[in-house]
Each structure stands twice: as C-alpha cells, then as structure tokens.
PDB file of C-alpha atoms in Angstrom:
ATOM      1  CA  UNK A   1      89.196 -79.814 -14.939  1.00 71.00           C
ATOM      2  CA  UNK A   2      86.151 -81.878 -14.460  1.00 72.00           C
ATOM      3  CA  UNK A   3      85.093 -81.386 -17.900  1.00 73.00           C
ATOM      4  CA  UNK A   4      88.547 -82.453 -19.601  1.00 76.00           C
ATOM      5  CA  UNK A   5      88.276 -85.596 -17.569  1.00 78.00           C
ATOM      6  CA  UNK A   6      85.100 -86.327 -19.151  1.00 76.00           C
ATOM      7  CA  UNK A   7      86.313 -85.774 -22.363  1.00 80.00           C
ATOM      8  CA  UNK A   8      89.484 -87.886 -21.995  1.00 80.00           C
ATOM      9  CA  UNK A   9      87.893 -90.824 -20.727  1.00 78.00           C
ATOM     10  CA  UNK A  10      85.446 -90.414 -23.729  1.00 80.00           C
ATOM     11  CA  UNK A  11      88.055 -90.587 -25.650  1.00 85.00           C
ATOM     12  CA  UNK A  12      89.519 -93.651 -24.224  1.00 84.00           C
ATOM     13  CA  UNK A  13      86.856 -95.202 -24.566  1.00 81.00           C
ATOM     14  CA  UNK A  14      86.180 -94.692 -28.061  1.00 85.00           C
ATOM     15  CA  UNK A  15      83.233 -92.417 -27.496  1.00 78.00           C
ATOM     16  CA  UNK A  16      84.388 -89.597 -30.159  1.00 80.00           C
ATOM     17  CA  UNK A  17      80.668 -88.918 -30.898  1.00 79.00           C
ATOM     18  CA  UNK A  18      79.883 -87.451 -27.552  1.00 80.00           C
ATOM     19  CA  UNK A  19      83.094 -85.746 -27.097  1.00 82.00           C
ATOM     20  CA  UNK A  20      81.787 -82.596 -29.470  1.00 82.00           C
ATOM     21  CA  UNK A  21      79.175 -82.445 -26.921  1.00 81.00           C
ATOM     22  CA  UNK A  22      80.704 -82.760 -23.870  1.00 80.00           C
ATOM     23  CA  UNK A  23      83.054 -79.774 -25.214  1.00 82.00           C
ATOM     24  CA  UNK A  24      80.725 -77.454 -25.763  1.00 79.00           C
ATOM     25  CA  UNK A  25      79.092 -77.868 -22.778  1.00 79.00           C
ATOM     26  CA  UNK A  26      82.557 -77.541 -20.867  1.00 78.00           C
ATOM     27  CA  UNK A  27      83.293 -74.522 -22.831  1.00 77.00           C
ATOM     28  CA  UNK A  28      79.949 -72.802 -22.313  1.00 73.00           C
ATOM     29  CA  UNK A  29      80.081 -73.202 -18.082  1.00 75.00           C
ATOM     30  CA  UNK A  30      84.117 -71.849 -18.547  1.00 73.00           C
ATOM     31  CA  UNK A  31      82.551 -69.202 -20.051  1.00 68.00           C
ATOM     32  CA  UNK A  32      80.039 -68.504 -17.400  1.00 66.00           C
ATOM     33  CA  UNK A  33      82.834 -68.507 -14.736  1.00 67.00           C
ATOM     34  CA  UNK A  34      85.060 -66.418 -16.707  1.00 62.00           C
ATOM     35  CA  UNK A  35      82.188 -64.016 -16.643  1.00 61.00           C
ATOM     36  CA  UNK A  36      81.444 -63.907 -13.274  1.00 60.00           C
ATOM     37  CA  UNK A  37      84.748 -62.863 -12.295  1.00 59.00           C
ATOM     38  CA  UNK A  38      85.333 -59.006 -11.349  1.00 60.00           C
ATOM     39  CA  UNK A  39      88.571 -57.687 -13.788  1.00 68.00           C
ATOM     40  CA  UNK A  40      90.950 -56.809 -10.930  1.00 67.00           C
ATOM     41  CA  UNK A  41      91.073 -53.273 -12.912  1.00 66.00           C
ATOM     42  CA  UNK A  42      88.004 -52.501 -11.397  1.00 72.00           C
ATOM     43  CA  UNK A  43      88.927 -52.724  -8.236  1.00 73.00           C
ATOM     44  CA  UNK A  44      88.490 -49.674  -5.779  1.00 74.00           C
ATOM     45  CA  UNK A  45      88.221 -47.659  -9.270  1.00 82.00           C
ATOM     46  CA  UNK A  46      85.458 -45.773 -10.979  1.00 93.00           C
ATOM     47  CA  UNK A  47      84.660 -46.844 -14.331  1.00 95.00           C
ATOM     48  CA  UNK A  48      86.568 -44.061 -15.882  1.00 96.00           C
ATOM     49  CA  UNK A  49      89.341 -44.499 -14.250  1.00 94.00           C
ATOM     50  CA  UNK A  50      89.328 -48.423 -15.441  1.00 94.00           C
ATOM     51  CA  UNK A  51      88.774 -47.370 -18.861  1.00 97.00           C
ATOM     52  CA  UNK A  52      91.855 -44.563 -18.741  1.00 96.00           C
ATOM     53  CA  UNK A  53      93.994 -47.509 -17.370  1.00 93.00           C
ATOM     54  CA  UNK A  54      92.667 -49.971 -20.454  1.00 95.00           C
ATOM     55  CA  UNK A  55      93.125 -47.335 -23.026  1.00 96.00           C
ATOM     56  CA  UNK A  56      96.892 -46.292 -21.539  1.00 95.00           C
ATOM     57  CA  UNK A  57      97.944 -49.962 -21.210  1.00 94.00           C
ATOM     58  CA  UNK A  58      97.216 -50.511 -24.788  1.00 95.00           C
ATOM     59  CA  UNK A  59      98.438 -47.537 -25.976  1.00 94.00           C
ATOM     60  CA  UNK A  60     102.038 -48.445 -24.177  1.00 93.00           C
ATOM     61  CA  UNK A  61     101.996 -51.987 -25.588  1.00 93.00           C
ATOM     62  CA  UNK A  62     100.724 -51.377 -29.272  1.00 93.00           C
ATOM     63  CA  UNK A  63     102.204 -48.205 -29.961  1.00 94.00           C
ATOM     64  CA  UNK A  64      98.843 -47.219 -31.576  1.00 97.00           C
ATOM     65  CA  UNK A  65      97.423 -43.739 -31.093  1.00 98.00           C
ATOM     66  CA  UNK A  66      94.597 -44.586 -28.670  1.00 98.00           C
ATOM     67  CA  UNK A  67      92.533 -42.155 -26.831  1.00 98.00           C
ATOM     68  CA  UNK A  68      89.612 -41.897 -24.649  1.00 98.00           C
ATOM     69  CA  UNK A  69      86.869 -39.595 -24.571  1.00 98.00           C
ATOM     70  CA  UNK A  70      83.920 -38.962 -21.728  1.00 98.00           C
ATOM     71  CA  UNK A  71      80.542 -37.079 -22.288  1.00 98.00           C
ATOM     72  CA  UNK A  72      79.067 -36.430 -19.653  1.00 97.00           C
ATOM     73  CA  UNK A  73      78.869 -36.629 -15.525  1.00 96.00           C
ATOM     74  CA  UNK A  74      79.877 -39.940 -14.478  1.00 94.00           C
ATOM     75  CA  UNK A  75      77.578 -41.877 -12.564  1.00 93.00           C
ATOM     76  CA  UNK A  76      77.338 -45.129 -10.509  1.00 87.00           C
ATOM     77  CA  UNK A  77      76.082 -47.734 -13.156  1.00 92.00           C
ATOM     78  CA  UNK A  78      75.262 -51.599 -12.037  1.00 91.00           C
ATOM     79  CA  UNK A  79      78.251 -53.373 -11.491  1.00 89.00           C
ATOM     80  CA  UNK A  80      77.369 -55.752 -14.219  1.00 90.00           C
ATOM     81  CA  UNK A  81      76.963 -52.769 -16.612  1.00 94.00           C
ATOM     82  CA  UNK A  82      80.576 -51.494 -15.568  1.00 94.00           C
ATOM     83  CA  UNK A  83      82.338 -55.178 -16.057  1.00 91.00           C
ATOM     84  CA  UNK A  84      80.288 -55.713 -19.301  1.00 93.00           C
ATOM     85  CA  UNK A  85      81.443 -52.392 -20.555  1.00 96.00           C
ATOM     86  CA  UNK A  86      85.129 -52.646 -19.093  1.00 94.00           C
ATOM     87  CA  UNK A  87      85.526 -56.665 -20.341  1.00 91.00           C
ATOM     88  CA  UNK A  88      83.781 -54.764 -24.269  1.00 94.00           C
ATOM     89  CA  UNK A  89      86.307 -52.071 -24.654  1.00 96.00           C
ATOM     90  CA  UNK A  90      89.589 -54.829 -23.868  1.00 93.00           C
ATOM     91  CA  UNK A  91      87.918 -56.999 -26.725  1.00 92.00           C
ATOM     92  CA  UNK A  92      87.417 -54.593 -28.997  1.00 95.00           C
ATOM     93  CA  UNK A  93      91.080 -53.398 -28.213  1.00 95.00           C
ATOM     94  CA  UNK A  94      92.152 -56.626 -28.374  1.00 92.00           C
ATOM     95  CA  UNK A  95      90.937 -57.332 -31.773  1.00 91.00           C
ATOM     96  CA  UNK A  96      91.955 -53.680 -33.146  1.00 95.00           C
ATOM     97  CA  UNK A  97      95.906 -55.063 -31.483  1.00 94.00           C
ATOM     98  CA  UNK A  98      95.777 -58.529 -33.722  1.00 90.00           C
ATOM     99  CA  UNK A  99      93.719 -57.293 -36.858  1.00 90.00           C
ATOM    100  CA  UNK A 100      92.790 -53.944 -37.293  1.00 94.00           C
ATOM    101  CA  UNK A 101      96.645 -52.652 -38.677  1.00 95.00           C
ATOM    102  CA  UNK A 102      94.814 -49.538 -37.190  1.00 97.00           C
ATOM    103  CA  UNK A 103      97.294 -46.385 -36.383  1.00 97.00           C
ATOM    104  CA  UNK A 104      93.961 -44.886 -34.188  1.00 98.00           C
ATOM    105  CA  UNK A 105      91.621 -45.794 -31.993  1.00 98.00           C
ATOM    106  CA  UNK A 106      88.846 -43.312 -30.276  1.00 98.00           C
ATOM    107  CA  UNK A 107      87.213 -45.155 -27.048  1.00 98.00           C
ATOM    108  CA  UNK A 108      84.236 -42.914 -26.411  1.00 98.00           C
ATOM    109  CA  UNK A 109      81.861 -43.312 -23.188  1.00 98.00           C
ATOM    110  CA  UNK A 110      78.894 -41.503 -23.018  1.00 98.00           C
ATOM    111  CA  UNK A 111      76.893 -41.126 -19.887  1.00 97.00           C
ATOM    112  CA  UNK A 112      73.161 -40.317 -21.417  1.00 95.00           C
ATOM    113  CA  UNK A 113      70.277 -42.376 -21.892  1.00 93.00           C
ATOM    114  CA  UNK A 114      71.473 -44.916 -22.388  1.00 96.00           C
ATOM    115  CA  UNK A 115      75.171 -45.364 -21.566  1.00 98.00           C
ATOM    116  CA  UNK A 116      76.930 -45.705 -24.640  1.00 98.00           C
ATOM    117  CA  UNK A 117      80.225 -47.083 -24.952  1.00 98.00           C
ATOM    118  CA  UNK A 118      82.133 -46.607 -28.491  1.00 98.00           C
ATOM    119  CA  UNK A 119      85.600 -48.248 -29.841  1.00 98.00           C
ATOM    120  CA  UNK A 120      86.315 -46.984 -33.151  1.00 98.00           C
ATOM    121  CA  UNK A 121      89.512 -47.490 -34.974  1.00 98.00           C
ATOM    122  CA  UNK A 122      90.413 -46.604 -38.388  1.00 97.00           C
ATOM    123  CA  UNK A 123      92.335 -49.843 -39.485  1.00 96.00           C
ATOM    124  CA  UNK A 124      91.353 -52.461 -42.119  1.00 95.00           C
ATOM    125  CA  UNK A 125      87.797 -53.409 -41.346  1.00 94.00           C
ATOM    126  CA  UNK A 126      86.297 -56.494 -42.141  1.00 91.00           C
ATOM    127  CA  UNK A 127      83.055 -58.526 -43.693  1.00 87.00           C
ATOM    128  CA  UNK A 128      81.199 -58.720 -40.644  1.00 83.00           C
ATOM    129  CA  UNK A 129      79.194 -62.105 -42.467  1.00 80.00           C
ATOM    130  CA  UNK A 130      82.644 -63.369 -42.287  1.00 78.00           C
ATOM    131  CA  UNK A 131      83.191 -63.554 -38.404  1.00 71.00           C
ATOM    132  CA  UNK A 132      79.458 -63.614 -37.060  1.00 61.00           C
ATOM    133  CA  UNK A 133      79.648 -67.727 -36.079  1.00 54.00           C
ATOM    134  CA  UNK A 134      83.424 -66.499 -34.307  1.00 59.00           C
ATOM    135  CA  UNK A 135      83.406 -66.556 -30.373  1.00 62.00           C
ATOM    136  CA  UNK A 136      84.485 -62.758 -30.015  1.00 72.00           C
ATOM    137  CA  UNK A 137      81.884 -61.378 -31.505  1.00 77.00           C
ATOM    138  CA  UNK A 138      79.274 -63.989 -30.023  1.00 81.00           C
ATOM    139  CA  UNK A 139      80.958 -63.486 -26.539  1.00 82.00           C
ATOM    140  CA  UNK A 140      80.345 -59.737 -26.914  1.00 86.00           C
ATOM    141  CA  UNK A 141      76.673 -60.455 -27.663  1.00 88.00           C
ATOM    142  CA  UNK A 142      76.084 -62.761 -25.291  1.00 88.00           C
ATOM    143  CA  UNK A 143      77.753 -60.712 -22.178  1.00 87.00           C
ATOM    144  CA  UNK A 144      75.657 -57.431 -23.445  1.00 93.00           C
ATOM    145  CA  UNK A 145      72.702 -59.695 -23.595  1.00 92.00           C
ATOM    146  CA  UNK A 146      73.601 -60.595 -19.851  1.00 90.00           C
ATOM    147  CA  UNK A 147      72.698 -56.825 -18.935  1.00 94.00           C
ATOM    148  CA  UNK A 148      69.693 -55.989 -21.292  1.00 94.00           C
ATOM    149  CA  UNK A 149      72.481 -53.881 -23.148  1.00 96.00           C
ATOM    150  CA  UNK A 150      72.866 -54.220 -26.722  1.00 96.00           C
ATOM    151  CA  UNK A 151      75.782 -54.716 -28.543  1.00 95.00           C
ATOM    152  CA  UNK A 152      76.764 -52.836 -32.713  1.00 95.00           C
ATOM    153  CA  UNK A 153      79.473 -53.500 -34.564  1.00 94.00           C
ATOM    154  CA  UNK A 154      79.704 -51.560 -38.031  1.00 95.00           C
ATOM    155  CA  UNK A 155      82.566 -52.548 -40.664  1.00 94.00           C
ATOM    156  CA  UNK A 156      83.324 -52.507 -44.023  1.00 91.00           C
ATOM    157  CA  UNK A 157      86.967 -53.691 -45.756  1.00 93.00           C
ATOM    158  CA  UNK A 158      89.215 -50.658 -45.792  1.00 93.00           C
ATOM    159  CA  UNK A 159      86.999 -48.621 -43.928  1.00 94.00           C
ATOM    160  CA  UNK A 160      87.848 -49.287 -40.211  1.00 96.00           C
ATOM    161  CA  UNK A 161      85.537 -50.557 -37.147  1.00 96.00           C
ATOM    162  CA  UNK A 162      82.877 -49.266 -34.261  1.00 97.00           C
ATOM    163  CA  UNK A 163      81.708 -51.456 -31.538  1.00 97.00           C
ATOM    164  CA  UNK A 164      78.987 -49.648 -29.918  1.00 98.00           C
ATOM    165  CA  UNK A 165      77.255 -50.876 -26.501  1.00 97.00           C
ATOM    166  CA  UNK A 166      74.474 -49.626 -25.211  1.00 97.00           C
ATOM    167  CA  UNK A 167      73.225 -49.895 -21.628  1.00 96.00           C
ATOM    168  CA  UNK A 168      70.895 -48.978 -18.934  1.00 83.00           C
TER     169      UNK A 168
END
C-alpha cells in the first residue's frame, strides 16, 4: 500500500519519470512477500499429497485429462524445496489452463538425485524467445534460483510443453 502511495503522489506531482522506478521496485518486494508465504495446501500435508490435491483441483475445473505420477520413496525435502516445487507445478498448470488448448497433462515427481519435478502437456507449445522477458517464466526462474534448484522449460509450436525443476 506504501508503494502505491508513492507512486500516486509521484504522479501528482508530475514526477512520471520516477514512477517506472518506483514500480518496479514495489513490484519486486510484492513479489518477495508473495514468496514467503506458505500455500495453505501445504499445510499438515506431505508433498504428495499437495501435489494429488493440485493435480485433482485442476483436473475438476479444466476438464483436462491431468494425472500425476511418483517415482520413488518420498522423503522430507526443505520446506523451501516443497513450496518452490508446489507454487512450479500450479504455474505450469496455470499456464497449460489459459494457453496450452492441451487435452493432457502428466505431472511427474521424482524422488532421486536430484528431485525432479516434471509438467508436461501435449497442447500447442510455444516460441520460448517469445515469452523469456514475461514474469511467469522469470518468476519460475527466480523462485528455483531461491533454492539452488534449476528450472527447464522445452517447447516448440504444435509440439506441447515440459517444465522440469530440479532440486536438492
């Protein structure tokens, strides 16, 4: 709220050349507490069990064939790891929801090392050179970066997506 003050009394006072600046900077530390909090879906849960609720919610409100797959034996990451992963597989889903006109999409965790975490759908695809400046995929990057993860996305027009993340 502080930060839209700033930038309406900017405005008001004719100071339109700081206001790009002042917006960033408002909507980077937004970002950071966005972050920061724990997805209630998470809560008293197991990572799994997060990710089944994820995958069955957007199954119910898409209609899309979505599944999810585990490999391997489940075990206690970093709580950082588990939000980064959980807060990864809702944008990816999100995405798949308003772009992919996917009819699939295979959510695949794999507890090796490292923890992978897959989202592949087999809608439209995209150029990925035309999104990279875009805040989802940044966002992505930027929370995986957060966690010494690291963050994939493969795409090609007409050929579907994968986000892959990688962690501990």
């Amino acid at each position: 709220a502080q930060g839209f003050t700033s930038i309406v009394m900017l405005c008001q006072a004719g100071r339109h050349e700081r206001v790009e600046e002042v917006a960033r900077d408002n909507l980077a530390e937004a970002r950071r507490l966005v972050s920061a909090l724990q997805p209630a879906v998470l809560d008293g849960r197991s990572l799994v069990d997060a990710l089944e609720r994820v995958v069955r919610g957007f199954r119910d409100d898409t209609g899309i064939d979505a599944v999810l797959d585990v490999d391997g034996t489940p075990r206690p990451l970093d709580r950082t790891e588990e939000v980064a992963l959980l807060r990864t597989t809702q944008e990816a889903l999100a995405n798949v929801g308003k772009h992919a006109d996917a009819s699939t999409v295979h959510v695949h965790l794999r507890y090796d090392d490292p923890v992978t975490l897959s989202v592949i759908d087999d809608g439209r695809g995209f150029d990925l050179a035309s999104v990279e400046g875009g805040f989802g995929l940044r966002g992505l990057r930027d929370r995986i970066a957060e966690v010494r993860g690291a963050l994939d996305v493969r795409s090609t027009p007409g050929g579907g997506t994968t986000v892959e993340v990688r962690v501990s």
